Amino acid sequence: MNDRPLTLMAVHAHPDDEATGTGGVLARYAAEGIRTVLVTCTDGSCGDGPGGVKPDDPGHDPAAVALMRRQELEASCNILKVSHLETLDYADSGMMGWRTNDAPGSFWRTPVEEGAARLAELLRRYQPDVVVTYDENGFYGHPDHIQANRITMTALAMTMSTPKVYWTTAPRSMMQRFGEAMREFGADWQEPDPAEAAAMAEIGLPDEEITTWVDTTAFGGQKFDALAAHASQGENIFFLKMGQKRFTELMGVETFVRVQDTTGAAVPENDLFAGLR
């Protein structure tokens, strides 16, 4: 008999991404005795520096930001009870169109096969039963999220691994509630122009296309605290303005699209490990 523990691997782009989209499932499955592995692909060096200083502003030190964000990432993992943290430490590429997209060592300009080969080593080591990453558009078009999808799917093909594979997503009904919450808590929130509104409307999926709805309400406090551990990025983390109770009400169910499966578990499902236990 194979005594290897059931294992969840989440592949994310930056420090703090683990808490936003998968903090609930990481905490829930850790509590259920499942081994949880987080792979963070970049160093987060395009994030805010001390005092909220932005990239390319005087005083922004990418190396110092990366060190600070690594410490915050470790704190978040402790809160979520992540079993193993693996970092690929590519340079943060910044948002689409930033000059950092093409900087030497940036994740975005790294050949997919190179990043995939490194991730394939981790797949072989941990042999995850479930792998979670972003969809092909990186959920909202961030270059590092797109690259995380590319290296994950390529690494799975390289290793001929057959775990259940999921892409994070959000139901369109939830996106509408997000907009309402932003108006509720963001005093300076302004309606996007028509082009931005059209792009936002494409984020997520119609509710009926979501395959997997995981209730993580009981772990909302851990998820909130894990996100709050990334204090240096607090200005950019809108959800922290809500407080834990409202945050859990809005973010207490994490949703996914199942894109690879050998179990035959029926969908919609409410457990990433349906058919595996």
CSV table of N, CA and C in Angstrom, one decimal, residues 106-237:
chain,number,residue,atom,x,y,z
A,106,SER,N,13.2,38.2,-15.0
A,106,SER,CA,11.8,38.3,-14.7
A,106,SER,C,11.1,37.0,-15.0
A,107,PHE,N,10.1,36.7,-14.3
A,107,PHE,CA,9.3,35.5,-14.5
A,107,PHE,C,8.7,35.5,-15.9
A,108,TRP,N,8.2,36.6,-16.3
A,108,TRP,CA,7.5,36.7,-17.6
A,108,TRP,C,8.4,36.4,-18.8
A,109,ARG,N,9.6,36.8,-18.7
A,109,ARG,CA,10.5,36.5,-19.9
A,109,ARG,C,11.3,35.2,-19.7
A,110,THR,N,11.1,34.4,-18.6
A,110,THR,CA,11.7,33.2,-18.4
A,110,THR,C,11.1,32.1,-19.4
A,111,PRO,N,11.9,31.4,-20.1
A,111,PRO,CA,11.3,30.3,-21.0
A,111,PRO,C,10.4,29.4,-20.2
A,112,VAL,N,9.2,29.1,-20.8
A,112,VAL,CA,8.3,28.3,-20.0
A,112,VAL,C,8.9,26.9,-19.7
A,113,GLU,N,9.7,26.4,-20.6
A,113,GLU,CA,10.2,25.0,-20.4
A,113,GLU,C,11.2,25.1,-19.2
A,114,GLU,N,11.9,26.2,-19.0
A,114,GLU,CA,12.8,26.3,-17.8
A,114,GLU,C,12.1,26.3,-16.5
A,115,GLY,N,11.0,27.2,-16.4
A,115,GLY,CA,10.3,27.2,-15.2
A,115,GLY,C,9.5,25.9,-15.0
A,116,ALA,N,9.0,25.3,-16.0
A,116,ALA,CA,8.3,24.1,-15.9
A,116,ALA,C,9.2,22.9,-15.4
A,117,ALA,N,10.4,22.9,-15.9
A,117,ALA,CA,11.4,21.9,-15.5
A,117,ALA,C,11.6,21.9,-14.0
A,118,ARG,N,11.7,23.2,-13.4
A,118,ARG,CA,11.9,23.3,-12.0
A,118,ARG,C,10.7,22.9,-11.2
A,119,LEU,N,9.5,23.2,-11.7
A,119,LEU,CA,8.3,22.8,-11.1
A,119,LEU,C,8.1,21.3,-11.2
A,120,ALA,N,8.5,20.7,-12.3
A,120,ALA,CA,8.4,19.3,-12.5
A,120,ALA,C,9.2,18.5,-11.4
A,121,GLU,N,10.3,19.1,-11.0
A,121,GLU,CA,11.1,18.5,-9.9
A,121,GLU,C,10.2,18.4,-8.6
A,122,LEU,N,9.5,19.5,-8.4
A,122,LEU,CA,8.6,19.5,-7.2
A,122,LEU,C,7.5,18.5,-7.3
A,123,LEU,N,6.9,18.4,-8.5
A,123,LEU,CA,5.8,17.5,-8.7
A,123,LEU,C,6.3,16.1,-8.5
A,124,ARG,N,7.5,15.8,-8.9
A,124,ARG,CA,8.0,14.4,-8.7
A,124,ARG,C,8.3,14.2,-7.2
A,125,ARG,N,8.7,15.2,-6.5
A,125,ARG,CA,9.1,15.0,-5.1
A,125,ARG,C,7.8,14.8,-4.3
A,126,TYR,N,6.8,15.7,-4.5
A,126,TYR,CA,5.6,15.7,-3.6
A,126,TYR,C,4.5,14.8,-4.1
A,127,GLN,N,4.5,14.5,-5.4
A,127,GLN,CA,3.4,13.7,-6.0
A,127,GLN,C,2.0,14.1,-5.6
A,128,PRO,N,1.7,15.4,-5.8
A,128,PRO,CA,0.4,15.9,-5.3
A,128,PRO,C,-0.8,15.1,-6.0
A,129,ASP,N,-1.9,15.0,-5.2
A,129,ASP,CA,-3.1,14.4,-5.7
A,129,ASP,C,-4.0,15.5,-6.3
A,130,VAL,N,-3.8,16.7,-5.9
A,130,VAL,CA,-4.6,17.9,-6.4
A,130,VAL,C,-3.6,19.0,-6.6
A,131,VAL,N,-3.7,19.6,-7.8
A,131,VAL,CA,-2.9,20.8,-8.1
A,131,VAL,C,-3.8,22.0,-8.5
A,132,VAL,N,-3.5,23.1,-7.9
A,132,VAL,CA,-4.3,24.3,-8.1
A,132,VAL,C,-3.5,25.4,-8.6
A,133,THR,N,-3.9,26.1,-9.7
A,133,THR,CA,-3.2,27.3,-10.2
A,133,THR,C,-4.2,28.2,-10.9
A,134,TYR,N,-3.8,29.2,-11.6
A,134,TYR,CA,-4.7,30.1,-12.3
A,134,TYR,C,-5.1,29.5,-13.7
A,135,ASP,N,-6.1,30.2,-14.2
A,135,ASP,CA,-6.5,29.9,-15.6
A,135,ASP,C,-5.6,30.5,-16.6
A,136,GLU,N,-5.8,30.3,-17.9
A,136,GLU,CA,-4.9,30.7,-18.9
A,136,GLU,C,-4.7,32.2,-19.0
A,137,ASN,N,-5.7,33.0,-18.5
A,137,ASN,CA,-5.5,34.4,-18.5
A,137,ASN,C,-5.0,34.9,-17.1
A,138,GLY,N,-4.6,34.0,-16.3
A,138,GLY,CA,-4.1,34.4,-15.0
A,138,GLY,C,-5.2,35.1,-14.2
A,139,PHE,N,-6.4,34.7,-14.4
A,139,PHE,CA,-7.6,35.3,-13.8
A,139,PHE,C,-7.9,36.7,-14.2
A,140,TYR,N,-6.9,37.6,-14.2
A,140,TYR,CA,-7.2,39.0,-14.6
A,140,TYR,C,-6.1,39.5,-15.5
A,141,GLY,N,-5.3,38.7,-16.1
A,141,GLY,CA,-4.4,39.2,-17.1
A,141,GLY,C,-3.0,39.5,-16.6
A,142,HIS,N,-2.7,39.2,-15.3
A,142,HIS,CA,-1.4,39.6,-14.8
A,142,HIS,C,-0.3,38.6,-15.4
A,143,PRO,N,0.8,39.2,-16.0
A,143,PRO,CA,1.7,38.3,-16.7
A,143,PRO,C,2.3,37.2,-15.8
A,144,ASP,N,2.5,37.4,-14.5
A,144,ASP,CA,3.1,36.4,-13.7
A,144,ASP,C,2.1,35.3,-13.4
A,145,HIS,N,0.8,35.6,-13.3
A,145,HIS,CA,-0.3,34.6,-13.2
A,145,HIS,C,-0.4,33.8,-14.4
A,146,ILE,N,-0.3,34.4,-15.6
A,146,ILE,CA,-0.4,33.7,-16.8
A,146,ILE,C,0.8,32.7,-16.9
A,147,GLN,N,2.0,33.2,-16.6
A,147,GLN,CA,3.1,32.4,-16.6
A,147,GLN,C,3.1,31.2,-15.7
A,148,ALA,N,2.5,31.4,-14.5
A,148,ALA,CA,2.3,30.3,-13.5
A,148,ALA,C,1.4,29.2,-14.1
A,149,ASN,N,0.3,29.6,-14.8
A,149,ASN,CA,-0.5,28.6,-15.5
A,149,ASN,C,0.3,27.9,-16.5
A,150,ARG,N,1.1,28.6,-17.3
A,150,ARG,CA,1.9,27.9,-18.4
A,150,ARG,C,2.9,26.9,-17.9
A,151,ILE,N,3.6,27.3,-16.8
A,151,ILE,CA,4.6,26.4,-16.3
A,151,ILE,C,4.0,25.2,-15.6
A,152,THR,N,2.8,25.5,-15.0
A,152,THR,CA,2.2,24.4,-14.3
A,152,THR,C,1.7,23.3,-15.3
A,153,MET,N,1.0,23.8,-16.3
A,153,MET,CA,0.4,22.8,-17.2
A,153,MET,C,1.5,22.1,-18.0
A,154,THR,N,2.6,22.8,-18.3
A,154,THR,CA,3.7,22.2,-19.0
A,154,THR,C,4.4,21.2,-18.1
A,155,ALA,N,4.6,21.5,-16.8
A,155,ALA,CA,5.2,20.6,-15.9
A,155,ALA,C,4.4,19.4,-15.7
A,156,LEU,N,3.1,19.5,-15.7
A,156,LEU,CA,2.3,18.3,-15.6
A,156,LEU,C,2.4,17.4,-16.8
A,157,ALA,N,2.5,18.0,-18.0
A,157,ALA,CA,2.7,17.2,-19.2
A,157,ALA,C,4.1,16.6,-19.2
A,158,MET,N,5.1,17.3,-18.7
A,158,MET,CA,6.5,16.8,-18.6
A,158,MET,C,6.6,15.5,-17.8
A,159,THR,N,5.9,15.5,-16.7
A,159,THR,CA,5.9,14.4,-15.7
A,159,THR,C,4.9,13.4,-16.0
A,160,MET,N,4.0,13.7,-16.9
A,160,MET,CA,2.8,12.8,-17.2
A,160,MET,C,2.1,12.5,-15.9
A,161,SER,N,2.0,13.6,-15.0
A,161,SER,CA,1.3,13.5,-13.8
A,161,SER,C,-0.2,13.5,-14.0
A,162,THR,N,-1.0,12.8,-13.2
A,162,THR,CA,-2.4,12.7,-13.4
A,162,THR,C,-3.2,13.1,-12.1
A,163,PRO,N,-2.8,14.1,-11.5
A,163,PRO,CA,-3.6,14.6,-10.3
A,163,PRO,C,-4.9,15.2,-10.8
A,164,LYS,N,-5.8,15.5,-9.9
A,164,LYS,CA,-6.9,16.4,-10.2
A,164,LYS,C,-6.3,17.8,-10.3
A,165,VAL,N,-6.6,18.5,-11.4
A,165,VAL,CA,-6.1,19.9,-11.6
A,165,VAL,C,-7.2,20.9,-11.7
A,166,TYR,N,-7.0,22.0,-11.0
A,166,TYR,CA,-8.0,23.0,-10.9
A,166,TYR,C,-7.4,24.4,-11.2
A,167,TRP,N,-8.3,25.2,-11.8
A,167,TRP,CA,-7.9,26.6,-12.0
A,167,TRP,C,-8.8,27.4,-11.1
A,168,THR,N,-8.2,28.4,-10.4
A,168,THR,CA,-9.0,29.3,-9.5
A,168,THR,C,-9.9,30.2,-10.4
A,169,THR,N,-11.1,30.5,-9.9
A,169,THR,CA,-12.0,31.4,-10.6
A,169,THR,C,-13.0,32.0,-9.6
A,170,ALA,N,-13.9,32.8,-10.1
A,170,ALA,CA,-14.9,33.4,-9.3
A,170,ALA,C,-16.2,33.4,-10.1
A,171,PRO,N,-17.3,33.1,-9.5
A,171,PRO,CA,-18.6,33.1,-10.2
A,171,PRO,C,-19.0,34.6,-10.5
A,172,ARG,N,-19.6,34.8,-11.6
A,172,ARG,CA,-20.0,36.2,-11.9
A,172,ARG,C,-20.9,36.8,-10.9
A,173,SER,N,-21.7,36.0,-10.2
A,173,SER,CA,-22.6,36.5,-9.2
A,173,SER,C,-21.7,37.1,-8.0
A,174,MET,N,-20.6,36.5,-7.8
A,174,MET,CA,-19.7,36.9,-6.7
A,174,MET,C,-19.0,38.2,-7.1
A,175,MET,N,-18.6,38.3,-8.4
A,175,MET,CA,-18.0,39.5,-8.9
A,175,MET,C,-18.9,40.7,-8.7
A,176,GLN,N,-20.2,40.5,-8.9
A,176,GLN,CA,-21.1,41.6,-8.7
A,176,GLN,C,-21.1,42.0,-7.2
A,177,ARG,N,-21.1,41.0,-6.3
A,177,ARG,CA,-21.0,41.4,-4.9
A,177,ARG,C,-19.7,42.1,-4.5
A,178,PHE,N,-18.6,41.7,-5.2
A,178,PHE,CA,-17.4,42.4,-4.9
A,178,PHE,C,-17.5,43.9,-5.3
A,179,GLY,N,-18.1,44.2,-6.4
A,179,GLY,CA,-18.3,45.6,-6.8
A,179,GLY,C,-19.1,46.3,-5.8
A,180,GLU,N,-20.2,45.7,-5.3
A,180,GLU,CA,-21.0,46.3,-4.3
A,180,GLU,C,-20.2,46.6,-3.0
A,181,ALA,N,-19.4,45.6,-2.6
A,181,ALA,CA,-18.5,45.8,-1.4
A,181,ALA,C,-17.5,46.9,-1.6
A,182,MET,N,-17.0,47.0,-2.8
A,182,MET,CA,-16.0,48.0,-3.0
A,182,MET,C,-16.6,49.4,-2.9
A,183,ARG,N,-17.9,49.5,-3.4
A,183,ARG,CA,-18.5,50.8,-3.2
A,183,ARG,C,-18.9,51.0,-1.7
A,184,GLU,N,-19.1,49.9,-1.0
A,184,GLU,CA,-19.5,50.1,0.4
A,184,GLU,C,-18.3,50.5,1.3
A,185,PHE,N,-17.1,50.0,1.0
A,185,PHE,CA,-15.9,50.2,1.8
A,185,PHE,C,-14.9,51.1,1.2
A,186,GLY,N,-15.0,51.4,-0.1
A,186,GLY,CA,-14.0,52.2,-0.7
A,186,GLY,C,-14.5,53.6,-1.0
A,187,ALA,N,-14.2,54.5,-0.2
A,187,ALA,CA,-14.7,55.9,-0.3
A,187,ALA,C,-14.3,56.5,-1.6
A,188,ASP,N,-13.1,56.2,-2.1
A,188,ASP,CA,-12.7,56.8,-3.4
A,188,ASP,C,-13.0,55.9,-4.6
A,189,TRP,N,-13.8,54.9,-4.4
A,189,TRP,CA,-14.2,54.0,-5.5
A,189,TRP,C,-14.9,54.8,-6.6
A,190,GLN,N,-14.5,54.7,-7.8
A,190,GLN,CA,-15.1,55.3,-9.0
A,190,GLN,C,-15.5,54.2,-10.0
A,191,GLU,N,-16.6,54.4,-10.6
A,191,GLU,CA,-17.0,53.5,-11.7
A,191,GLU,C,-16.0,53.4,-12.8
A,192,PRO,N,-15.6,52.2,-13.2
A,192,PRO,CA,-14.6,52.2,-14.3
A,192,PRO,C,-15.2,52.7,-15.6
A,193,ASP,N,-14.3,53.1,-16.6
A,193,ASP,CA,-14.8,53.5,-17.8
A,193,ASP,C,-15.3,52.3,-18.6
A,194,PRO,N,-16.1,52.5,-19.7
A,194,PRO,CA,-16.7,51.4,-20.4
A,194,PRO,C,-15.7,50.3,-20.8
A,195,ALA,N,-14.5,50.6,-21.2
A,195,ALA,CA,-13.5,49.6,-21.6
A,195,ALA,C,-13.1,48.8,-20.4
A,196,GLU,N,-12.8,49.5,-19.3
A,196,GLU,CA,-12.5,48.7,-18.1
A,196,GLU,C,-13.6,47.9,-17.6
A,197,ALA,N,-14.8,48.4,-17.7
A,197,ALA,CA,-16.0,47.7,-17.2
A,197,ALA,C,-16.2,46.4,-18.0
A,198,ALA,N,-15.9,46.5,-19.4
A,198,ALA,CA,-16.1,45.3,-20.2
A,198,ALA,C,-15.0,44.3,-19.9
A,199,ALA,N,-13.8,44.7,-19.6
A,199,ALA,CA,-12.7,43.8,-19.2
A,199,ALA,C,-13.1,43.1,-17.8
A,200,MET,N,-13.6,43.9,-16.9
A,200,MET,CA,-14.0,43.3,-15.6
A,200,MET,C,-15.1,42.3,-15.7
A,201,ALA,N,-16.0,42.6,-16.7
A,201,ALA,CA,-17.1,41.7,-16.9
A,201,ALA,C,-16.7,40.3,-17.4
A,202,GLU,N,-15.4,40.2,-17.9
A,202,GLU,CA,-14.9,38.9,-18.4
A,202,GLU,C,-14.2,38.2,-17.3
A,203,ILE,N,-14.0,38.8,-16.2
A,203,ILE,CA,-13.3,38.1,-15.1
A,203,ILE,C,-14.2,37.1,-14.5
A,204,GLY,N,-13.7,35.9,-14.2
A,204,GLY,CA,-14.6,34.9,-13.6
A,204,GLY,C,-15.4,34.1,-14.6
A,205,LEU,N,-16.4,33.4,-14.2
A,205,LEU,CA,-17.2,32.5,-15.1
A,205,LEU,C,-18.7,32.6,-14.6
A,206,PRO,N,-19.6,32.4,-15.6
A,206,PRO,CA,-21.0,32.2,-15.2
A,206,PRO,C,-21.1,31.1,-14.1
A,207,ASP,N,-22.0,31.3,-13.2
A,207,ASP,CA,-22.1,30.4,-12.0
A,207,ASP,C,-22.2,28.9,-12.5
A,208,GLU,N,-22.9,28.7,-13.5
A,208,GLU,CA,-23.2,27.3,-14.0
A,208,GLU,C,-22.0,26.6,-14.5
A,209,GLU,N,-20.9,27.4,-14.8
A,209,GLU,CA,-19.7,26.8,-15.4
A,209,GLU,C,-18.7,26.5,-14.3
A,210,ILE,N,-18.9,26.9,-13.0
A,210,ILE,CA,-18.1,26.6,-11.9
A,210,ILE,C,-18.3,25.1,-11.6
A,211,THR,N,-17.2,24.3,-11.5
A,211,THR,CA,-17.3,22.9,-11.2
A,211,THR,C,-17.2,22.6,-9.7
A,212,THR,N,-16.6,23.5,-9.0
A,212,THR,CA,-16.2,23.1,-7.6
A,212,THR,C,-16.4,24.3,-6.7
A,213,TRP,N,-17.2,24.1,-5.6
A,213,TRP,CA,-17.5,25.1,-4.6
A,213,TRP,C,-17.1,24.6,-3.3
A,214,VAL,N,-16.1,25.1,-2.7
A,214,VAL,CA,-15.6,24.6,-1.4
A,214,VAL,C,-15.9,25.6,-0.3
A,215,ASP,N,-16.6,25.1,0.7
A,215,ASP,CA,-17.0,25.9,1.8
A,215,ASP,C,-15.8,26.0,2.8
A,216,THR,N,-15.3,27.2,2.9
A,216,THR,CA,-14.2,27.4,3.8
A,216,THR,C,-14.5,28.5,4.9
A,217,THR,N,-15.8,28.6,5.1
A,217,THR,CA,-16.3,29.6,6.1
A,217,THR,C,-15.6,29.5,7.5
A,218,ALA,N,-15.5,28.2,7.9
A,218,ALA,CA,-14.9,28.0,9.2
A,218,ALA,C,-13.5,28.4,9.3
A,219,PHE,N,-12.8,28.7,8.2
A,219,PHE,CA,-11.4,29.1,8.2
A,219,PHE,C,-11.2,30.5,7.7
A,220,GLY,N,-12.3,31.3,7.8
A,220,GLY,CA,-12.3,32.7,7.3
A,220,GLY,C,-11.3,33.5,8.1
A,221,GLY,N,-11.3,33.2,9.5
A,221,GLY,CA,-10.4,34.0,10.3
A,221,GLY,C,-8.9,33.8,9.9
A,222,GLN,N,-8.6,32.5,9.7
A,222,GLN,CA,-7.2,32.2,9.2
A,222,GLN,C,-6.9,32.9,7.9
A,223,LYS,N,-7.8,32.8,7.0
A,223,LYS,CA,-7.6,33.4,5.7
A,223,LYS,C,-7.4,34.9,5.8
A,224,PHE,N,-8.2,35.5,6.6
A,224,PHE,CA,-8.1,37.0,6.8
A,224,PHE,C,-6.7,37.3,7.4
A,225,ASP,N,-6.4,36.6,8.5
A,225,ASP,CA,-5.1,36.8,9.2
A,225,ASP,C,-3.9,36.6,8.3
A,226,ALA,N,-4.0,35.6,7.4
A,226,ALA,CA,-2.9,35.3,6.5
A,226,ALA,C,-2.8,36.4,5.5
A,227,LEU,N,-3.9,37.0,5.0
A,227,LEU,CA,-3.8,38.1,4.1
A,227,LEU,C,-3.2,39.3,4.8
A,228,ALA,N,-3.7,39.5,6.1
A,228,ALA,CA,-3.2,40.6,6.9
A,228,ALA,C,-1.7,40.5,7.2
A,229,ALA,N,-1.1,39.3,7.1
A,229,ALA,CA,0.3,39.1,7.4
A,229,ALA,C,1.1,39.8,6.3
A,230,HIS,N,0.5,40.0,5.2
A,230,HIS,CA,1.2,40.7,4.1
A,230,HIS,C,1.0,42.2,4.3
A,231,ALA,N,1.4,42.7,5.4
A,231,ALA,CA,1.1,44.1,5.8
A,231,ALA,C,1.7,45.1,4.9
A,232,SER,N,2.9,44.9,4.3
A,232,SER,CA,3.5,45.9,3.5
A,232,SER,C,2.7,46.2,2.2
A,233,GLN,N,1.8,45.3,1.9
A,233,GLN,CA,0.9,45.5,0.7
A,233,GLN,C,-0.5,45.9,1.1
A,234,GLY,N,-0.7,46.3,2.3
A,234,GLY,CA,-2.0,46.6,2.8
A,234,GLY,C,-2.8,47.6,2.0
A,235,GLU,N,-2.1,48.6,1.4
A,235,GLU,CA,-2.7,49.6,0.6
A,235,GLU,C,-3.4,49.0,-0.6
A,236,ASN,N,-2.8,47.9,-1.1
A,236,ASN,CA,-3.3,47.2,-2.3
A,236,ASN,C,-4.3,46.1,-2.0
A,237,ILE,N,-4.5,45.7,-0.8
A,237,ILE,CA,-5.3,44.6,-0.4
A,237,ILE,C,-6.7,45.1,0.1
